[in-house]
Coordinates of C-alpha atoms and ligand atoms in Angstrom, one line a residue:
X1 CA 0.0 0.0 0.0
X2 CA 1.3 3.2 -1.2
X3 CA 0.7 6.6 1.0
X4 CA -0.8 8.7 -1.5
X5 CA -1.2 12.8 -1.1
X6 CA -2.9 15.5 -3.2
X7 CA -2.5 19.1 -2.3
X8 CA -5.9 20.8 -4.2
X9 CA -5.4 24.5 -4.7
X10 CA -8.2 26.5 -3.2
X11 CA -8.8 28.3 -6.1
X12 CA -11.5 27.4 -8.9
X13 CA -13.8 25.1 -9.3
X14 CA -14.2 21.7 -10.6
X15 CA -14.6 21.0 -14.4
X16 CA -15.4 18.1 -16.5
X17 CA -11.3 18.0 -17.7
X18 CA -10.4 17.7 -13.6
X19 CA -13.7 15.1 -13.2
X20 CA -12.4 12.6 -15.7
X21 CA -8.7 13.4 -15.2
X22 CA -7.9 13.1 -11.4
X23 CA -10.5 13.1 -9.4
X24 CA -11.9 9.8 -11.3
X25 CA -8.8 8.3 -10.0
X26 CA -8.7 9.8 -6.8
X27 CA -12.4 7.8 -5.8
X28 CA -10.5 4.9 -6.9
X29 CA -7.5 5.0 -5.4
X30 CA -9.0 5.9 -1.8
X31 CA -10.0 2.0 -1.9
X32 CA -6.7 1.0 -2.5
X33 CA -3.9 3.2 -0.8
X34 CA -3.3 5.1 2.2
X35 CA -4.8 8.5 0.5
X36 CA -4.8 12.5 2.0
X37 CA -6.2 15.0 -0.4
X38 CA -5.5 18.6 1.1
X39 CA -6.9 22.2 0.3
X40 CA -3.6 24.2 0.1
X41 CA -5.1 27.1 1.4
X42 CA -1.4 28.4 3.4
X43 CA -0.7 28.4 0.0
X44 CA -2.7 30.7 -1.7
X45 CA -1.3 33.6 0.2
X46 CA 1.5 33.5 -1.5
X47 CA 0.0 35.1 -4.6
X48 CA -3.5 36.2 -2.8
X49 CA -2.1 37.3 0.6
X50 CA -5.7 39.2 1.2
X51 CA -8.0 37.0 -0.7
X52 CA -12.0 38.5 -1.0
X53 CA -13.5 35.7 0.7
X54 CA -10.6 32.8 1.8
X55 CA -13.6 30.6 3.5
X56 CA -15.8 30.6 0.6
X57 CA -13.1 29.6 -1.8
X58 CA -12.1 26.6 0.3
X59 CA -15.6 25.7 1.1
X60 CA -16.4 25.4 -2.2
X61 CA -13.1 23.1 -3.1
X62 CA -14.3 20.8 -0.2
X63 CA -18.3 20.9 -1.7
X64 CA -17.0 19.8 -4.6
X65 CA -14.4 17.1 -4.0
X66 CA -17.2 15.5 -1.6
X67 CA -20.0 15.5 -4.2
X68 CA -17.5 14.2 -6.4
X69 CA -17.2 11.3 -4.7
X70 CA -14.2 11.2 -2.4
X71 CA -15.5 9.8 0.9
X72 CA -14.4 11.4 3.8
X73 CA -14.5 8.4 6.2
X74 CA -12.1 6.8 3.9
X75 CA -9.8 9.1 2.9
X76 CA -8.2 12.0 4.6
X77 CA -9.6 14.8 3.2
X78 CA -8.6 17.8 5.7
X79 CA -7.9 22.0 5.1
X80 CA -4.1 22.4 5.0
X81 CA -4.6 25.2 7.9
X82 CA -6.3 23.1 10.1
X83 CA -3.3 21.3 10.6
X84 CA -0.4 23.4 12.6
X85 CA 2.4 20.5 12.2
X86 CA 2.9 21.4 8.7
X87 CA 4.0 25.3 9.4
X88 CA 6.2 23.8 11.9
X89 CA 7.6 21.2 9.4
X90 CA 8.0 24.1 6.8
X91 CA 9.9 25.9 9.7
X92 CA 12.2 23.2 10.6
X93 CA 12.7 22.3 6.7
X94 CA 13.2 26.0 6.2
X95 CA 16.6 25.6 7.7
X96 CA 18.3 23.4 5.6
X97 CA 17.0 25.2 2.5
X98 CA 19.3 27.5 0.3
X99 CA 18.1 31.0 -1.2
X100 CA 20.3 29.8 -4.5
X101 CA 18.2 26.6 -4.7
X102 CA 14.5 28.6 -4.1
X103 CA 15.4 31.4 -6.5
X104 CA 16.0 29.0 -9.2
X105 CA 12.8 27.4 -9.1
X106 CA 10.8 28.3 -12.2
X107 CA 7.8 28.6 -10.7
X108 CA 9.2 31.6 -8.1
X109 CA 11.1 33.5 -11.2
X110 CA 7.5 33.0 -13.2
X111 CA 5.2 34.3 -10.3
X112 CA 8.1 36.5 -9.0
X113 CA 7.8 38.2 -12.7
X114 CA 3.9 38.5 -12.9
X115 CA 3.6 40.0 -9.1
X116 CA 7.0 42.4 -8.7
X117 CA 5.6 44.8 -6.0
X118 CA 5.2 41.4 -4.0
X119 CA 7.6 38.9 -3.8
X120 CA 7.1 37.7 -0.1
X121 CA 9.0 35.1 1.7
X122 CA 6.2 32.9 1.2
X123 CA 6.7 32.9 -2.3
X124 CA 10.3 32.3 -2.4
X125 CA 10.0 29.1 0.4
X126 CA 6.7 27.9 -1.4
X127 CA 8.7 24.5 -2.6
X128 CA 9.5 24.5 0.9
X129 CA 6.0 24.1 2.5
X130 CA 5.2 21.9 -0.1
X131 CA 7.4 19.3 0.8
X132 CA 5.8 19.6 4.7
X133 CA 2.8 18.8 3.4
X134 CA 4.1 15.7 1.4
X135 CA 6.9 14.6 3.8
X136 CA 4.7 15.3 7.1
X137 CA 2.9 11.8 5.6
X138 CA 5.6 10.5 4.4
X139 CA 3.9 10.1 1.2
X140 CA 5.6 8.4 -1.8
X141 CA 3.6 8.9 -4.3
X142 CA 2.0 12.8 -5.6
X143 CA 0.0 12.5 -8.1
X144 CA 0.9 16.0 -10.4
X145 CA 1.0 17.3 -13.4
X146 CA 4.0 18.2 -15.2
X147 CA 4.1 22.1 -13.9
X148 CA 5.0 20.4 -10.3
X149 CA 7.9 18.3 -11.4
X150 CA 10.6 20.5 -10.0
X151 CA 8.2 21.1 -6.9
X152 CA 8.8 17.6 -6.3
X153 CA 12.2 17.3 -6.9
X154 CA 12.8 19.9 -4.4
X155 CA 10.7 17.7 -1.9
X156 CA 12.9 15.0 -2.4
X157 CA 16.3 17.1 -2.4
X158 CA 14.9 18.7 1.4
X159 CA 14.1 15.1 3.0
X160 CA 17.3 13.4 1.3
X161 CA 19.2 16.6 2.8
X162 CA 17.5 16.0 6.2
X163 CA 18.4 12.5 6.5
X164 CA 21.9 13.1 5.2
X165 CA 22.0 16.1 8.0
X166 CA 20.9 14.3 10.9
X167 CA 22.0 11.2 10.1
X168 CA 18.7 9.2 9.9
X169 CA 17.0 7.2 7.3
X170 CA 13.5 9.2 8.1
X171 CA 12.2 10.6 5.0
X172 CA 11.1 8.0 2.1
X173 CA 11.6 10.0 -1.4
X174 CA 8.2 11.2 -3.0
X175 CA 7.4 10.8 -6.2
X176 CA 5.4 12.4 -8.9
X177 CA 2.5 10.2 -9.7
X178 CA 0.7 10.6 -13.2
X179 CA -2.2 8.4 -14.0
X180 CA -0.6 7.2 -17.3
X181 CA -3.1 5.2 -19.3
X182 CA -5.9 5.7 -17.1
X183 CA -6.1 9.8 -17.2
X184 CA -8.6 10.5 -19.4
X185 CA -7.7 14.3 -21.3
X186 CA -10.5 16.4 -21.7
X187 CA -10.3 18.9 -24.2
X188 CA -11.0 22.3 -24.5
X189 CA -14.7 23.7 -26.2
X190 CA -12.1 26.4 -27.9
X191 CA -10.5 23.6 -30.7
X192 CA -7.1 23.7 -27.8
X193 CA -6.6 20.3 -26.4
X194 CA -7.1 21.0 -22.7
X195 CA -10.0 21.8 -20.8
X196 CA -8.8 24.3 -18.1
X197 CA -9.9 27.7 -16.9
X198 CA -6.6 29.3 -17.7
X199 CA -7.7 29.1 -21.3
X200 CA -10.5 31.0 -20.6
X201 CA -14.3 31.3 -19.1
X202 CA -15.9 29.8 -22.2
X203 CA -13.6 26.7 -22.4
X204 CA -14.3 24.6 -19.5
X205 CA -17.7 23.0 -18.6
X206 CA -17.7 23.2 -14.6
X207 CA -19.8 20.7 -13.1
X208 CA -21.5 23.5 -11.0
X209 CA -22.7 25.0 -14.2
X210 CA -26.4 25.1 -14.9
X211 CA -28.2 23.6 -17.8
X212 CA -28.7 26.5 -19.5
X213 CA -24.7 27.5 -18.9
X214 CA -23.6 24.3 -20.5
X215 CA -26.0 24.5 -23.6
X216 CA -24.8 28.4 -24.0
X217 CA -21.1 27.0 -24.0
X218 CA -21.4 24.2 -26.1
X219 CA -23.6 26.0 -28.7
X220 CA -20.8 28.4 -28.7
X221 CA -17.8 25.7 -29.4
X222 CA -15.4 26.2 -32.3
X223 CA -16.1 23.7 -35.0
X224 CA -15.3 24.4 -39.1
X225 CA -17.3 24.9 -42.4
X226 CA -18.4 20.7 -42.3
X227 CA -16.5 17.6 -43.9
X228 CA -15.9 18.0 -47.8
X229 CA -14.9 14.6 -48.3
X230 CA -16.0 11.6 -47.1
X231 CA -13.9 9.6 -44.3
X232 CA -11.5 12.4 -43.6
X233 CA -9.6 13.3 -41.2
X234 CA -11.2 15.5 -37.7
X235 CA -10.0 18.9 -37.2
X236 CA -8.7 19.1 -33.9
X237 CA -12.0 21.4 -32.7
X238 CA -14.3 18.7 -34.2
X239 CA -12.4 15.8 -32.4
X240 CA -12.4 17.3 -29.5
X241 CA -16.1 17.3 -29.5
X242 CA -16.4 14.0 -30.5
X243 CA -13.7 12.9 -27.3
X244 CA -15.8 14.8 -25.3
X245 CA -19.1 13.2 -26.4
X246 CA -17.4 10.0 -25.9
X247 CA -17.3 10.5 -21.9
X248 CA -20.9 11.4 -21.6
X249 CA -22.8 10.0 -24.6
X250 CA -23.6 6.2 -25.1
X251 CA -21.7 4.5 -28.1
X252 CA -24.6 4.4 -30.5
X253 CA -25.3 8.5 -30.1
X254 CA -21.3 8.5 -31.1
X255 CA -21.5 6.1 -33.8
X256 CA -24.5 8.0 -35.4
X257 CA -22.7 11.3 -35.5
X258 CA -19.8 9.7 -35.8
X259 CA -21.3 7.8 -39.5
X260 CA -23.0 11.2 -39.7
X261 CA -19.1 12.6 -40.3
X262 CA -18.1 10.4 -42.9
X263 CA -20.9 11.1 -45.0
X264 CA -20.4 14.7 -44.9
X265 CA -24.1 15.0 -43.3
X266 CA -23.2 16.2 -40.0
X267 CA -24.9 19.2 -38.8
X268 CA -23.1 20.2 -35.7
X269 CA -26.1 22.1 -34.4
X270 CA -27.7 18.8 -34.2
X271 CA -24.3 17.3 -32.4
X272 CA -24.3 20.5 -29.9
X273 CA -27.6 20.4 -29.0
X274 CA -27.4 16.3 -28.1
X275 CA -23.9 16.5 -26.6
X276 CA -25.0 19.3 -24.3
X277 CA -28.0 17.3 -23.2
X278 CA -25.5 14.3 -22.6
X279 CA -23.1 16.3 -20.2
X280 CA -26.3 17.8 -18.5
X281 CA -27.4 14.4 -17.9
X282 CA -24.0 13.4 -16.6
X283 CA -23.2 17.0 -14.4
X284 CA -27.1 17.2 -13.1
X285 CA -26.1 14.6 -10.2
X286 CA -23.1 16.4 -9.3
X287 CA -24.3 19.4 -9.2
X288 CA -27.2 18.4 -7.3
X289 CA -25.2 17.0 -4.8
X290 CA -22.8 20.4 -4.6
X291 CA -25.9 22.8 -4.2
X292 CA -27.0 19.6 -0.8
X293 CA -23.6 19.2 0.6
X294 CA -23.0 23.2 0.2
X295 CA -26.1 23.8 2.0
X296 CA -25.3 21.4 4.8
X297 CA -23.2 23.6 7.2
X298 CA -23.1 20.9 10.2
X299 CA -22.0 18.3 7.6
X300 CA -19.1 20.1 6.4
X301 CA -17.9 21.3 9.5
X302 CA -18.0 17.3 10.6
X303 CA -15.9 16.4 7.9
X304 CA -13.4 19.2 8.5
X305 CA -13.3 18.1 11.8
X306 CA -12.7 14.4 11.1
X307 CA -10.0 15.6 8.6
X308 CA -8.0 17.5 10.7
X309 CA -8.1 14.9 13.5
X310 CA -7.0 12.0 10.7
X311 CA -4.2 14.4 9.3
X312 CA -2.8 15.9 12.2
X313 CA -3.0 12.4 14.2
X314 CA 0.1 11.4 11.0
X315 CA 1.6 14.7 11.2
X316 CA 1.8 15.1 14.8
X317 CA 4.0 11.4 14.9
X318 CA 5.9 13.0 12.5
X319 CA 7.0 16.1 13.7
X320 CA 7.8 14.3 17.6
X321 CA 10.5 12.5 15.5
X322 CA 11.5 14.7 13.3
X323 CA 12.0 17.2 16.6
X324 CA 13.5 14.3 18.1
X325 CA 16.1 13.3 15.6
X326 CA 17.3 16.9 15.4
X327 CA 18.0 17.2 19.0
X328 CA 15.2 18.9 21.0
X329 CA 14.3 17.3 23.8
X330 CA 11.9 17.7 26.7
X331 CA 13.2 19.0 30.1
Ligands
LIG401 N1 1.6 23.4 -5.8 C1 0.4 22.6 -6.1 C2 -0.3 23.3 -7.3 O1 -0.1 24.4 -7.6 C3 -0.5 22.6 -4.9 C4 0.2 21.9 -3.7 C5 0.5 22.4 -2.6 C6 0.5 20.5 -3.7 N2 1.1 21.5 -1.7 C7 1.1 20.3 -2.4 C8 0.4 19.5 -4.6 C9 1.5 19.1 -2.0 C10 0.9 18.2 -4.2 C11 1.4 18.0 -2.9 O2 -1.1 22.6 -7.9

């Protein structure tokens, strides 16, 4: 059994791309591994140090990850500042970290370029609080995408550099995790490949969106002038909406479009309007479930609760060693 952990930025909300990407995996791998999924919201003050509504934002992450389906009696799905070890592990870490090291990091030189009137500390040591949260578990495995790669790295290079410091074999080395075969990629209603709301509003089906949000959007997604020959090759924009139909639409509805294609029939109108009833049918659930779970204060604040008391139960073991091994002791 592997120890599994997912920090969540508290910023924006789910989208069809995230649904069938990681947090399909996610449900399953709670069932098989030793799984914490955080809300890094320490983190977002490094870029939003005085955010318009910090609870809200990380409320709604939690509504959605539990309407998803990551069950919070199996899992450990807890707020990153609900659990005090971490900043103290981030202190302690802080240490043996070198300014040379952090102000290489792409990620610091990027946001260091788009925010110069405030480069904090916090953005400088972010690598640094990111391995805490990993190594406070002693997770192995991160699942990531490729923009975290050197985050990890430098999670590895701090617990490799503790052990080596203090002498102890303490710290297994994390590793990004990515879904291979079984991450399904979502593209974008644009004709780009990705769904993701850095591409902009229109892109990205959320599964908080309404019915008549979805149908506006997908009415609205690029497609061409129609086939001119028969059998030929999909533009990207028009293969992206048949990938997209074939996540939420039975295999006949694709097949008929699909035949509809070839013969240079197809009326996309036609295709919109059915594969925008298809991803309300699939969404409607979901959504349902995040307008209930949202509304359910005393539920929410039970699985925070639960969270914190399952994380800090791991990170609390941990940071008694970890003070241990360096040499505090009690009097
Ligand atoms: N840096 C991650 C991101 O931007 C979020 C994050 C914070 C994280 N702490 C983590 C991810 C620990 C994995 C493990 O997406």
């Amino acid at each position: 059994m592997e120890t599994v952990l997912s920090g969540i930025r508290s910023t924006g909300n789910l989208h069809l791309g995230n649904y069938f990407g990681a947090i399909k995996n996610f449900i399953k791998m709670q069932h098989e591994h030793r799984c914490f999924f955080f809300i890094a919201d320490y983190h977002s003050l490094t870029t939003h140090p005085t955010p318009a509504d910090l609870h809200q934002n990380v409320k709604q992450v939690l509504v959605e990850y539990l309407a998803a389906g990551i069950d919070p009696e199996i899992a450990t799905l807890y707020i990153q500042s609900d659990v005090p070890e971490v900043a103290e592990l981030y202190l302690l870490l802080g240490m043996n970290a070198y300014m040379g090291e952090l102000e290489r990091c792409t990620t610091f030189k990027e946001k260091a370029r788009k925010q110069p009137d405030n480069i904090n500390a916090g953005l400088l040591t972010y690598p640094v609080l990111m391995a805490a949260d990993i190594l406070i578990h002693k997770a192995n495995k991160v699942p990531v995408g490729k923009d975290q790669e050197q985050h990890l790295e430098m999670a590895r290079t701090f617990g490799n550099r503790f052990n080596r410091l203090y002498k102890a074999d303490y710290f297994p080395e994390p590793y990004a995790f990515n879904f291979g075969s079984d991450l399904v990629k979502i593209p974008g209603l644009d004709g780009s490949t990705k769904m993701g709301k850095s591409e902009g509003e229109a892109n990205a089906i959320y599964l908080a969106d309404e019915p008549s949000v979805i149908r506006k959007k997908v009415m609205r997604a690029v497609t061409d002038s129609g086939p001119v020959e028969m059998n030929q090759v999909k533009p990207q924009p028009i293969e992206n909406l048949f990938n997209i139909m074939k996540v939420v639409s039975s295999e006949d509805t694709v097949k008929h479009f699909d035949e509809l294609y070839n013969k240079c029939e197809i009326r996309y109108g036609d295709m919109k309007k059915q594969l925008a009833e298809d991803i309300i049918g699939f969404t409607s659930p979901l959504r349902e479930r995040i307008v209930e779970i949202g509304a359910d204060n005393a539920y929410l604040s039970r699985v925070a609760k639960m969270g914190a008391e399952k994380a800090r139960e791991s990170a609390s073991k941990t940071v008694k060693e970890v003070r241990e091994i360096i040499g505090f002791k009690p009097f």
